[in-house]
Amino acid sequence: MASDTLSLSAFYHQFPKADLHYHLLGGVRLETMLAFADKYGVDLPEQEAKCYYRAYQHEGSVVKGGIEALTFLYQLMREPEDYYRVLTEVAEDAHACGVRYIETFWNPSDTALSYATVTDTLAQAIEDVEQRLGLIVRLIPSINREKSPEEAVDMVNAMIAYPHPYVLGIGIDYKEHNAPVEHFWKAYALAQSHGLRTTAHCSEFGLHWRNVETGVELIHVDRIDHGYTLIDNPELTALYAQHGIPFTVIPSNTYYFKLWPEHEQWAMNHPIRTMAKAGLNIIPCTDDWHIHDTTSANCYRVMVEDFGFDLDSLRQMLINSIEACWMPEELKQQWLTEWTTDFDRLRGTLAAEPVIAPHKLIQYCRAR
Ligand SMILES: [Zn+2]
């Protein structure tokens, strides 16, 4: 390969990206988890810590999920400086993958620290990394739906009492099974009445498509996180494709790995392919970066190599991510020009475009 050409791997790392579905604590490195345990005298052998990280889970017999990892980390991180460290490392890892913008979730109800303290600390880290790396991070406090709807209202009240320009909206995450988004209507209505943007994890874990419908029709969220089972309702899928409702989708979503352990079956059957074919507004994201052993570069690599999207599709998803983010319109227009220019320039230096099997190829277009 000539030295002035780019490998596909380098391309996935270098083109500009926005990650709109990133759980801050999902990006805690293994060594950082161990350092926190050491700092607070928590007995955590390395083998036990590895149970939370998909990269190492083959080494042991115990496997812990993403939600368990986040719950454990919130208990482990006891001082503001821990949040500073995590956000800084998250930004460094993302920057190495070409990420220029992150909207990150964190759960105020899960820490003993005050909302204002954590917000100030994260804001300081955001300013420092922006100055050093040029990467921009913004915050989405998120409802832990395993707790009560009243605690969710408390969270929003804390946000209203301490507004911050880096805090753009609210989300909801954790286990959805007994906690559909409508239980939290009051927190959402309160947030919206104070000008906050909204997103919600809906229809994750194979749960019914009505959770997406409720999120859109009743709660009026700006975005849906996951939303895969919407495809079980083709009429609603077509309608939401027409309306351009943004869906942050996660190629490394654990549920579908479990549903189809065989690689090719997983890749061909994944709802992301069907969502794309229906013209939905999809945005590939990472969810839990280190915990789920993925990166932003890997996320887009999977879209091509496993799901069969061509590079024009990736370019459209990149545009989707900018359009769906919650930054000022003027800046978004600037990013659209700059980022697509960079994407096209880098693509022009590729040694070769990816080769995709015809039975797998998807040329993604959004419904208009
Ligand atoms: Zn998530």
mmCIF file of N, CA, C and O in Angstrom, residues 24-62:
data_model
loop_
_atom_site.group_PDB
_atom_site.id
_atom_site.type_symbol
_atom_site.label_atom_id
_atom_site.label_comp_id
_atom_site.label_asym_id
_atom_site.label_seq_id
_atom_site.Cartn_x
_atom_site.Cartn_y
_atom_site.Cartn_z
ATOM 1 N N LEU A 24 -21.626 7.587 30.453
ATOM 2 C CA LEU A 24 -20.306 8.021 30.921
ATOM 3 C C LEU A 24 -19.545 6.893 31.633
ATOM 4 O O LEU A 24 -18.385 6.641 31.352
ATOM 5 N N LEU A 25 -20.219 6.201 32.539
ATOM 6 C CA LEU A 25 -19.519 5.182 33.319
ATOM 7 C C LEU A 25 -19.254 3.898 32.525
ATOM 8 O O LEU A 25 -18.431 3.075 32.927
ATOM 9 N N GLY A 26 -19.940 3.748 31.400
ATOM 10 C CA GLY A 26 -19.629 2.634 30.497
ATOM 11 C C GLY A 26 -18.263 2.808 29.856
ATOM 12 O O GLY A 26 -17.691 1.882 29.295
ATOM 13 N N GLY A 27 -17.718 4.032 29.986
ATOM 14 C CA GLY A 27 -16.416 4.333 29.407
ATOM 15 C C GLY A 27 -15.278 4.298 30.417
ATOM 16 O O GLY A 27 -14.176 4.770 30.136
ATOM 17 N N VAL A 28 -15.547 3.738 31.605
ATOM 18 C CA VAL A 28 -14.486 3.628 32.623
ATOM 19 C C VAL A 28 -13.535 2.492 32.237
ATOM 20 O O VAL A 28 -13.959 1.358 32.027
ATOM 21 N N ARG A 29 -12.270 2.818 32.130
ATOM 22 C CA ARG A 29 -11.265 1.797 31.792
ATOM 23 C C ARG A 29 -11.114 0.811 32.960
ATOM 24 O O ARG A 29 -11.298 1.197 34.112
ATOM 25 N N LEU A 30 -10.689 -0.410 32.639
ATOM 26 C CA LEU A 30 -10.473 -1.421 33.680
ATOM 27 C C LEU A 30 -9.479 -0.930 34.730
ATOM 28 O O LEU A 30 -9.708 -1.050 35.939
ATOM 29 N N GLU A 31 -8.382 -0.334 34.272
ATOM 30 C CA GLU A 31 -7.359 0.106 35.243
ATOM 31 C C GLU A 31 -7.899 1.227 36.141
ATOM 32 O O GLU A 31 -7.478 1.368 37.289
ATOM 33 N N THR A 32 -8.843 1.985 35.615
ATOM 34 C CA THR A 32 -9.422 3.068 36.420
ATOM 35 C C THR A 32 -10.361 2.497 37.479
ATOM 36 O O THR A 32 -10.368 2.950 38.631
ATOM 37 N N MET A 33 -11.147 1.483 37.106
ATOM 38 C CA MET A 33 -11.990 0.824 38.099
ATOM 39 C C MET A 33 -11.111 0.263 39.233
ATOM 40 O O MET A 33 -11.405 0.435 40.415
ATOM 41 N N LEU A 34 -10.009 -0.375 38.858
ATOM 42 C CA LEU A 34 -9.105 -0.955 39.857
ATOM 43 C C LEU A 34 -8.472 0.147 40.724
ATOM 44 O O LEU A 34 -8.312 -0.017 41.938
ATOM 45 N N ALA A 35 -8.154 1.278 40.094
ATOM 46 C CA ALA A 35 -7.552 2.389 40.841
ATOM 47 C C ALA A 35 -8.538 2.958 41.868
ATOM 48 O O ALA A 35 -8.157 3.281 43.000
ATOM 49 N N PHE A 36 -9.816 3.057 41.489
ATOM 50 C CA PHE A 36 -10.831 3.549 42.435
ATOM 51 C C PHE A 36 -10.972 2.569 43.608
ATOM 52 O O PHE A 36 -11.072 2.980 44.764
ATOM 53 N N ALA A 37 -10.998 1.289 43.304
ATOM 54 C CA ALA A 37 -11.119 0.276 44.368
ATOM 55 C C ALA A 37 -9.947 0.391 45.334
ATOM 56 O O ALA A 37 -10.111 0.388 46.557
ATOM 57 N N ASP A 38 -8.766 0.557 44.769
ATOM 58 C CA ASP A 38 -7.555 0.681 45.568
ATOM 59 C C ASP A 38 -7.618 1.936 46.441
ATOM 60 O O ASP A 38 -7.323 1.908 47.642
ATOM 61 N N LYS A 39 -8.055 3.023 45.850
ATOM 62 C CA LYS A 39 -8.127 4.307 46.547
ATOM 63 C C LYS A 39 -9.040 4.231 47.776
ATOM 64 O O LYS A 39 -8.745 4.824 48.812
ATOM 65 N N TYR A 40 -10.150 3.511 47.638
ATOM 66 C CA TYR A 40 -11.121 3.467 48.741
ATOM 67 C C TYR A 40 -11.050 2.168 49.566
ATOM 68 O O TYR A 40 -11.939 1.885 50.370
ATOM 69 N N GLY A 41 -9.999 1.382 49.334
ATOM 70 C CA GLY A 41 -9.824 0.161 50.112
ATOM 71 C C GLY A 41 -10.909 -0.878 49.872
ATOM 72 O O GLY A 41 -11.243 -1.664 50.768
ATOM 73 N N VAL A 42 -11.473 -0.873 48.650
ATOM 74 C CA VAL A 42 -12.481 -1.885 48.309
ATOM 75 C C VAL A 42 -11.762 -3.116 47.763
ATOM 76 O O VAL A 42 -10.930 -2.997 46.862
ATOM 77 N N ASP A 43 -12.068 -4.262 48.332
ATOM 78 C CA ASP A 43 -11.413 -5.506 47.906
ATOM 79 C C ASP A 43 -11.941 -5.904 46.522
ATOM 80 O O ASP A 43 -13.079 -6.354 46.397
ATOM 81 N N LEU A 44 -11.129 -5.698 45.497
ATOM 82 C CA LEU A 44 -11.563 -6.005 44.130
ATOM 83 C C LEU A 44 -10.399 -6.632 43.355
ATOM 84 O O LEU A 44 -9.627 -5.929 42.693
ATOM 85 N N PRO A 45 -10.287 -7.960 43.432
ATOM 86 C CA PRO A 45 -9.226 -8.605 42.643
ATOM 87 C C PRO A 45 -9.452 -8.353 41.154
ATOM 88 O O PRO A 45 -10.599 -8.198 40.722
ATOM 89 N N GLU A 46 -8.361 -8.306 40.396
ATOM 90 C CA GLU A 46 -8.477 -7.988 38.967
ATOM 91 C C GLU A 46 -9.427 -8.944 38.243
ATOM 92 O O GLU A 46 -10.211 -8.526 37.389
ATOM 93 N N GLN A 47 -9.369 -10.225 38.622
ATOM 94 C CA GLN A 47 -10.244 -11.214 37.962
ATOM 95 C C GLN A 47 -11.719 -10.870 38.156
ATOM 96 O O GLN A 47 -12.547 -11.090 37.279
ATOM 97 N N GLU A 48 -12.025 -10.322 39.334
ATOM 98 C CA GLU A 48 -13.414 -9.968 39.627
ATOM 99 C C GLU A 48 -13.828 -8.719 38.825
ATOM 100 O O GLU A 48 -14.941 -8.650 38.297
ATOM 101 N N ALA A 49 -12.924 -7.756 38.752
ATOM 102 C CA ALA A 49 -13.219 -6.544 37.969
ATOM 103 C C ALA A 49 -13.452 -6.894 36.506
ATOM 104 O O ALA A 49 -14.322 -6.326 35.839
ATOM 105 N N LYS A 50 -12.682 -7.852 36.009
ATOM 106 C CA LYS A 50 -12.796 -8.239 34.596
ATOM 107 C C LYS A 50 -14.169 -8.817 34.250
ATOM 108 O O LYS A 50 -14.552 -8.832 33.080
ATOM 109 N N CYS A 51 -14.889 -9.304 35.267
ATOM 110 C CA CYS A 51 -16.234 -9.860 35.025
ATOM 111 C C CYS A 51 -17.183 -8.814 34.448
ATOM 112 O O CYS A 51 -18.196 -9.149 33.834
ATOM 113 N N TYR A 52 -16.856 -7.525 34.667
ATOM 114 C CA TYR A 52 -17.709 -6.451 34.156
ATOM 115 C C TYR A 52 -17.366 -6.074 32.715
ATOM 116 O O TYR A 52 -18.099 -5.325 32.081
ATOM 117 N N TYR A 53 -16.227 -6.529 32.234
ATOM 118 C CA TYR A 53 -15.724 -6.085 30.922
ATOM 119 C C TYR A 53 -15.821 -7.198 29.892
ATOM 120 O O TYR A 53 -15.205 -8.243 30.050
ATOM 121 N N ARG A 54 -16.571 -6.966 28.838
ATOM 122 C CA ARG A 54 -16.815 -7.995 27.839
ATOM 123 C C ARG A 54 -15.513 -8.529 27.236
ATOM 124 O O ARG A 54 -15.414 -9.705 26.893
ATOM 125 N N ALA A 55 -14.507 -7.673 27.150
ATOM 126 C CA ALA A 55 -13.233 -8.097 26.550
ATOM 127 C C ALA A 55 -12.584 -9.249 27.313
ATOM 128 O O ALA A 55 -11.806 -10.010 26.748
ATOM 129 N N TYR A 56 -12.903 -9.349 28.604
ATOM 130 C CA TYR A 56 -12.224 -10.357 29.434
ATOM 131 C C TYR A 56 -13.172 -11.439 29.930
ATOM 132 O O TYR A 56 -12.755 -12.328 30.668
ATOM 133 N N GLN A 57 -14.436 -11.360 29.563
ATOM 134 C CA GLN A 57 -15.415 -12.248 30.204
ATOM 135 C C GLN A 57 -15.203 -13.718 29.856
ATOM 136 O O GLN A 57 -15.642 -14.590 30.600
ATOM 137 N N HIS A 58 -14.485 -13.985 28.755
ATOM 138 C CA HIS A 58 -14.205 -15.386 28.399
ATOM 139 C C HIS A 58 -13.218 -16.027 29.385
ATOM 140 O O HIS A 58 -13.110 -17.235 29.463
ATOM 141 N N GLU A 59 -12.515 -15.175 30.148
ATOM 142 C CA GLU A 59 -11.486 -15.703 31.063
ATOM 143 C C GLU A 59 -12.075 -16.350 32.313
ATOM 144 O O GLU A 59 -11.449 -17.164 32.952
ATOM 145 N N GLY A 60 -13.288 -15.940 32.689
ATOM 146 C CA GLY A 60 -13.836 -16.446 33.948
ATOM 147 C C GLY A 60 -15.207 -17.053 33.768
ATOM 148 O O GLY A 60 -15.758 -17.079 32.666
ATOM 149 N N SER A 61 -15.775 -17.543 34.843
ATOM 150 C CA SER A 61 -17.084 -18.183 34.757
ATOM 151 C C SER A 61 -18.211 -17.196 35.084
ATOM 152 O O SER A 61 -19.358 -17.433 34.754
ATOM 153 N N VAL A 62 -17.854 -16.068 35.721
ATOM 154 C CA VAL A 62 -18.878 -15.103 36.111
ATOM 155 C C VAL A 62 -18.920 -13.971 35.068
ATOM 156 O O VAL A 62 -17.900 -13.431 34.683
#
